Structures are given as C-alpha cells and as structure tokens.
Amino acid sequence: MSELIKDLDILFEDKKTEEACGIQVSKEENTGKNRKLYIESYGCQMNFSDSEIVSSIMKDNGFDTTSDFNNADVIFLNTCSIREKAELTVRKRLTDFQKAKSNKPGLQIGVLGCMAERLKTKLLEEEKLVDLVAGPDAYRDLPNLVKTVDDGEKAVNTFLSREETYADISPVRLNSNGISALISIMRGCDNMCSFCVVPFTRGRERSRDPHSIVKEAQDLYDKGYREVTLLGQNVDSYKWSEVLNNKAQLEKIERKEEVDIVNFANLLEMVAKVSPDLRVRFSTSHPKDITDEVLYTIKKYDNICNYIHLPAQSGNSRILKMMNRTYTREWYINRVDAIRNILGEECGISSDMISGFCSETEEEHKDTLTLMDYVKFDFSYMFYYSERPGTLAEKKYEDDIPLETKKRRLQEIIDKQRFYSLERNQLDLNKVHEVLVEGFSKRSEEHLQGRNSANKVVIFPKENFKKGDYVNVLVEECTGATLLGKAIDKK
Ligand code: SAH
Ligand code: SF4
Ligand code: F3S
C-alpha cells in the first residue's frame, strides 16, 4: 500500500459525521471598495450558495470580501439550526468575535440564515454582541440593515417570502476552485418531516425561473467552470410555469387548457444542453418524489452525473411514518431498484441516516442496518436524533431514547457504512474512470484530485494534466473514501 493511501486512510478516520457539512469562509478580494466584509458559513450547501448571493449584494453596495475577520468592518455568520450542536458551534464562534469587536468598536456583527430566522429578535437579547439579524429571504435588505447599524441602532429582518429566489443576482463565487459551482434552483421546503426545522427557517417551497438557471450555468461555462450542482431541499418537486407572470398562460388556465410546466427532468435536460463538457450534479432527491423520468434523463445525457443523494433517514416503515417522510421501506427499495435498473450498478447512491428517533426500538434500528445491507450505499451522512424546538416531533413525541443508546446505534450505522464504502470502492478497482480535475490533492502537489461521475474522489500523479481537464484514470488502489490510480489519457 502506498504512503499516500495510508495518509488518506487517516484522513477518513478523522472525519467525524457531525462535521459532514463543513465551514465556508469568504476569500480575499480587493477591487478597491471602501469597506470589508468577512462572511463565514455553516450548514448545508444552500447556505454556502446563499453566502455567495450575500457577497454579491454587499459588493454592489461598497464592500469587498476578506478572508481574515480581523480586517473586517462587517462580520456575517451564516448559520444552521439543523441540530442542537450546529447552533452551539455558532454561539461559540460568536465569542471569538468578542475580542475583535473590543479592538474595533465600529465593527458590525450580523447573524444570517436559519438560526437568525428561528430565533429572530431573541438572538439580539441573548447575544448582546450581535448588531444585525437577517433571515434567508431578507438578504436584499442587508445594505439597509447595515446602514441602520451605522446609525447606531440594532437591525432585524426575518420576513419570509413566497416569491424570493434571488434569480437575478449573480453570485460572487466564494469557495470555488474555478471548476465547480453551486446553483440554487429552489428555496424553502413544504415537506414537514417531523424532525426537521428547515420548513420553519426557510419557509415555503418556491422554484426559480429555469431561464435564469440556464443563463447562470452558461455564464459559468463561459468563465471556465466545468461542473454545476443544482441545489434544493427536494429538487424532484421543482416546478415552474409562466403562470405567475404571463397573461397568455393565465388565459389558458381560465379555459382549463394545459399550461407549460417545467419539471425537474425538463430542467436537468435544459442545463445538460448548455455544453456536453459541463457536468451537471444535483442535491437533494427526496425518495417520495424521484421519478423514472428523472432517471431516464440522467441516462440520456453523459454529462449528467451518475450519482444520487437519496436520504433514507430510517429503514423502518413505522419510524418513517412518524418522521412524516411519506414513504415506506418498500417504496424506498423500489426507488433504489429503479436506479439500479435504469442507471446500472455503478450509479453512486448516498444517504442521510438518523439514529434513535422517538420510540425507535432495537428491532426498528436493525431495519436501518438491513436497509444498508440491501442498498450498499457508497456514502452516508449519519446523525443521532436531536430534538428541535417547534418541530412536529417536538410537539407530538417524546424524545425518549437515551443519549448513549442513540450514540451506540449511530456507531453501528457508521461501522456498517465504512464497510460498504470500502466494498463499493473496491468494485471500482482496475477500471477506467473519467475524472474532472479540480486541483491538487490535499496531501501532495505532485498529485491531482478530482471526482468521477459517481462523486468519488480520485487521486493520480499530475504529469502534464491540469485543473479543468477530463482525464481517464485507471484506478489501482482504494480506501473507503478515495480511489487512487494513474492517468491513461485525456478526453
Ligand atoms: N432536504 C433534505 C435534508 C436536509 S437536512 C432531505 O429531505 O433529505 C440534512 C439532514 O440532516 C437530514 O437528511 C437528516 O438526516 C438530518 N437531520 C435533520 N433534522 C435532524 C434532527 N432534528 N436530528 C438529527 N438529524 C437531523
Ligand atoms: Fe427537512 Fe424533510 Fe424538507 Fe428535507 S424534505 S428539508 S428533511 S422537511
Ligand atoms: Fe442548516 Fe438551514 Fe441548511 S438549518 S442544513 S443551513 S437549510
């Protein structure tokens, strides 16, 4: 086994599930604007994408971004509420800014995102340090809110909108390698899974104009990007029609004729057509909504990646019912079978799992493990249940599984996932994979790193290849997290 692969193994061991989503920090930018914004983001990719929208709005209002909060005039924390731990991390981070503020009295500190929306003005009372609170639909108002703070007052806007999609804003790419970018295609969520705080923090589901999405993908391609990830909490329920702003369509409805509706399969196709050299990914697919039409669209276009993030949450139908996921174990298995039948064994499938949901018995937990045996997920984000204030589960059910049981069950889920991640990666050995190069490997500048269609990280000696190339790589070694090989040729 090579030294590099041993290093990578350690990397995988180090990866704690709670850190699954990571942190994003703004980059240093100097375009001569007179004030500096530092923005740090927690939570999901939607939040990372939102921070790019926020940076764009702030840029148009006299701010450059900085990567060092000590140089900032304004600090924004874009926050997550999904589990208690996510909120505690943000609280702790706020104390780090205390000192910066005492050194620089004019420094403004704002809390954005899901925690801002959940706590609203309470956040100003609880965290005296905070000057500004803005929810996910209030970002156009940020320049006004900053002005209010400039004038010596605290500022809050947590209004949730039914229309806002920030469709016309072209995001400042914050964390980008110049090759892959995030595109939000919808906002909010209407699903009401009983454990989940997102419908309360992000409001009603709404889809963004497909033409603005295609335009953004085209602009990215023209700038040298080679991969876009279409983002939504439930991309399969994407639905858009001209109805709201087109008189002809309204008249059609009055005449009870069919109107032109763009669904997710249609949107995927529209984005895939931007260029065969632009990879298209998407996240998240909800098992209740993913259709065969979407799967056939993935099959039809080589540049739509063969990878589906399909969170199961549990493998037991009674628990799924209590979670209000609106599918059963059998339904989930049927969708996995459809993926395997239409797209083949190589299609990557990943999941999110929650251990120790209210009243979960040992037998029901075992159903989650046997579902994992059936599907053999390539990867999973795994959590123990964390009760969130205001959710349906908090109101209806008792959070009655002891913490040590939740953690033990979680460990069993993690162990099983480790086993299958390795097994699935071993199936990739001695095969040639098309890899889009994203940059140097994290451990060595002699190696390049990219992903194959199934979203697996592939590392190989750099030779004369470079970022943005599509390279055919023969995979020779693997860990549970990474494939390692050598380049054969370029596309
Ligand atoms: N829209 C996505 C999920 C977004 S939240 C979907 O429906 O699949 C990301 C993940 O966090 C969820 O899939 C779930 O596994 C986890 N999660 C959400 N609320 C949680 C809670 N209260 N406790 C533990 N994990 C939670
Ligand atoms: Fe939360 Fe369910 Fe919506 Fe996902 S689909 S964001 S888990 S309510
Ligand atoms: Fe967290 Fe909000 Fe995303 S709660 S997971 S940042 S939608």
mmCIF file with all atom_site columns, C-alpha atoms and ligand atoms in Angstrom, residues 82-83 193 195-198 233-234 284-286 311 313 325 352-354 381 383-388, ligand 1:
data_model
loop_
_atom_site.group_PDB
_atom_site.id
_atom_site.type_symbol
_atom_site.label_atom_id
_atom_site.label_alt_id
_atom_site.label_comp_id
_atom_site.label_asym_id
_atom_site.label_entity_id
_atom_site.label_seq_id
_atom_site.pdbx_PDB_ins_code
_atom_site.Cartn_x
_atom_site.Cartn_y
_atom_site.Cartn_z
_atom_site.occupancy
_atom_site.B_iso_or_equiv
_atom_site.pdbx_formal_charge
_atom_site.auth_seq_id
_atom_site.auth_comp_id
_atom_site.auth_asym_id
_atom_site.auth_atom_id
_atom_site.pdbx_PDB_model_num
ATOM   1  C CA  . ILE A 1 82  ? -30.499 21.618 11.900 1.00 0.00 ? 82  ILE A CA  1
ATOM   2  C CA  . ARG A 1 83  ? -29.195 20.042 15.131 1.00 0.00 ? 83  ARG A CA  1
ATOM   3  C CA  . CYS A 1 193 ? -40.664 15.933 8.093  1.00 0.00 ? 193 CYS A CA  1
ATOM   4  C CA  . PHE A 1 195 ? -37.827 16.059 12.980 1.00 0.00 ? 195 PHE A CA  1
ATOM   5  C CA  . CYS A 1 196 ? -36.851 18.949 10.740 1.00 0.00 ? 196 CYS A CA  1
ATOM   6  C CA  . VAL A 1 197 ? -36.545 22.658 11.391 1.00 0.00 ? 197 VAL A CA  1
ATOM   7  C CA  . VAL A 1 198 ? -35.967 23.672 7.741  1.00 0.00 ? 198 VAL A CA  1
ATOM   8  C CA  . GLN A 1 233 ? -34.089 20.651 -0.341 1.00 0.00 ? 233 GLN A CA  1
ATOM   9  C CA  . ASN A 1 234 ? -36.189 18.482 -2.628 1.00 0.00 ? 234 ASN A CA  1
ATOM   10 C CA  . THR A 1 284 ? -31.127 16.580 -2.642 1.00 0.00 ? 284 THR A CA  1
ATOM   11 C CA  . SER A 1 285 ? -33.505 13.975 -4.093 1.00 0.00 ? 285 SER A CA  1
ATOM   12 C CA  . HIS A 1 286 ? -36.479 13.054 -1.920 1.00 0.00 ? 286 HIS A CA  1
ATOM   13 C CA  . PRO A 1 311 ? -31.648 10.267 2.123  1.00 0.00 ? 311 PRO A CA  1
ATOM   14 C CA  . GLN A 1 313 ? -33.339 8.548  7.315  1.00 0.00 ? 313 GLN A CA  1
ATOM   15 C CA  . ARG A 1 325 ? -41.357 11.062 5.305  1.00 0.00 ? 325 ARG A CA  1
ATOM   16 C CA  . ASP A 1 352 ? -28.616 10.533 5.375  1.00 0.00 ? 352 ASP A CA  1
ATOM   17 C CA  . MET A 1 353 ? -29.457 8.437  8.447  1.00 0.00 ? 353 MET A CA  1
ATOM   18 C CA  . ILE A 1 354 ? -30.869 9.370  11.853 1.00 0.00 ? 354 ILE A CA  1
ATOM   19 C CA  . TYR A 1 381 ? -24.127 11.423 6.387  1.00 0.00 ? 381 TYR A CA  1
ATOM   20 C CA  . PHE A 1 383 ? -26.531 11.637 12.829 1.00 0.00 ? 383 PHE A CA  1
ATOM   21 C CA  . TYR A 1 384 ? -28.250 10.835 16.080 1.00 0.00 ? 384 TYR A CA  1
ATOM   22 C CA  . TYR A 1 385 ? -31.637 12.451 16.588 1.00 0.00 ? 385 TYR A CA  1
ATOM   23 C CA  . SER A 1 386 ? -31.537 15.950 18.050 1.00 0.00 ? 386 SER A CA  1
ATOM   24 C CA  . GLU A 1 387 ? -34.912 17.371 19.081 1.00 0.00 ? 387 GLU A CA  1
ATOM   25 C CA  . ARG A 1 388 ? -35.569 20.802 17.577 1.00 0.00 ? 388 ARG A CA  1
HETATM 26 N N1  . SAH B 2 .   ? -33.869 18.075 2.424  1.00 0.00 ? 1   SAH B N1  1
HETATM 27 C C1  . SAH B 2 .   ? -33.029 17.001 2.771  1.00 0.00 ? 1   SAH B C1  1
HETATM 28 C C2  . SAH B 2 .   ? -32.413 17.100 4.132  1.00 0.00 ? 1   SAH B C2  1
HETATM 29 C C3  . SAH B 2 .   ? -31.892 18.383 4.629  1.00 0.00 ? 1   SAH B C3  1
HETATM 30 S S1  . SAH B 2 .   ? -31.343 18.358 6.291  1.00 0.00 ? 1   SAH B S1  1
HETATM 31 C C4  . SAH B 2 .   ? -33.873 15.728 2.734  1.00 0.00 ? 1   SAH B C4  1
HETATM 32 O O1  . SAH B 2 .   ? -35.053 15.762 2.885  1.00 0.00 ? 1   SAH B O1  1
HETATM 33 O O2  . SAH B 2 .   ? -33.293 14.683 2.622  1.00 0.00 ? 1   SAH B O2  1
HETATM 34 C C5  . SAH B 2 .   ? -29.954 17.254 6.200  1.00 0.00 ? 1   SAH B C5  1
HETATM 35 C C6  . SAH B 2 .   ? -30.060 16.053 7.077  1.00 0.00 ? 1   SAH B C6  1
HETATM 36 O O3  . SAH B 2 .   ? -29.969 16.398 8.443  1.00 0.00 ? 1   SAH B O3  1
HETATM 37 C C7  . SAH B 2 .   ? -31.361 15.283 7.008  1.00 0.00 ? 1   SAH B C7  1
HETATM 38 O O4  . SAH B 2 .   ? -31.434 14.460 5.888  1.00 0.00 ? 1   SAH B O4  1
HETATM 39 C C8  . SAH B 2 .   ? -31.363 14.500 8.292  1.00 0.00 ? 1   SAH B C8  1
HETATM 40 O O5  . SAH B 2 .   ? -30.711 13.267 8.148  1.00 0.00 ? 1   SAH B O5  1
HETATM 41 C C9  . SAH B 2 .   ? -30.559 15.387 9.224  1.00 0.00 ? 1   SAH B C9  1
HETATM 42 N N2  . SAH B 2 .   ? -31.430 15.997 10.231 1.00 0.00 ? 1   SAH B N2  1
HETATM 43 C C10 . SAH B 2 .   ? -32.409 16.891 10.031 1.00 0.00 ? 1   SAH B C10 1
HETATM 44 N N3  . SAH B 2 .   ? -33.016 17.197 11.198 1.00 0.00 ? 1   SAH B N3  1
HETATM 45 C C11 . SAH B 2 .   ? -32.390 16.472 12.155 1.00 0.00 ? 1   SAH B C11 1
HETATM 46 C C12 . SAH B 2 .   ? -32.567 16.334 13.562 1.00 0.00 ? 1   SAH B C12 1
HETATM 47 N N4  . SAH B 2 .   ? -33.515 17.007 14.200 1.00 0.00 ? 1   SAH B N4  1
HETATM 48 N N5  . SAH B 2 .   ? -31.731 15.493 14.228 1.00 0.00 ? 1   SAH B N5  1
HETATM 49 C C13 . SAH B 2 .   ? -30.784 14.810 13.574 1.00 0.00 ? 1   SAH B C13 1
HETATM 50 N N6  . SAH B 2 .   ? -30.581 14.892 12.262 1.00 0.00 ? 1   SAH B N6  1
HETATM 51 C C14 . SAH B 2 .   ? -31.369 15.716 11.546 1.00 0.00 ? 1   SAH B C14 1
#
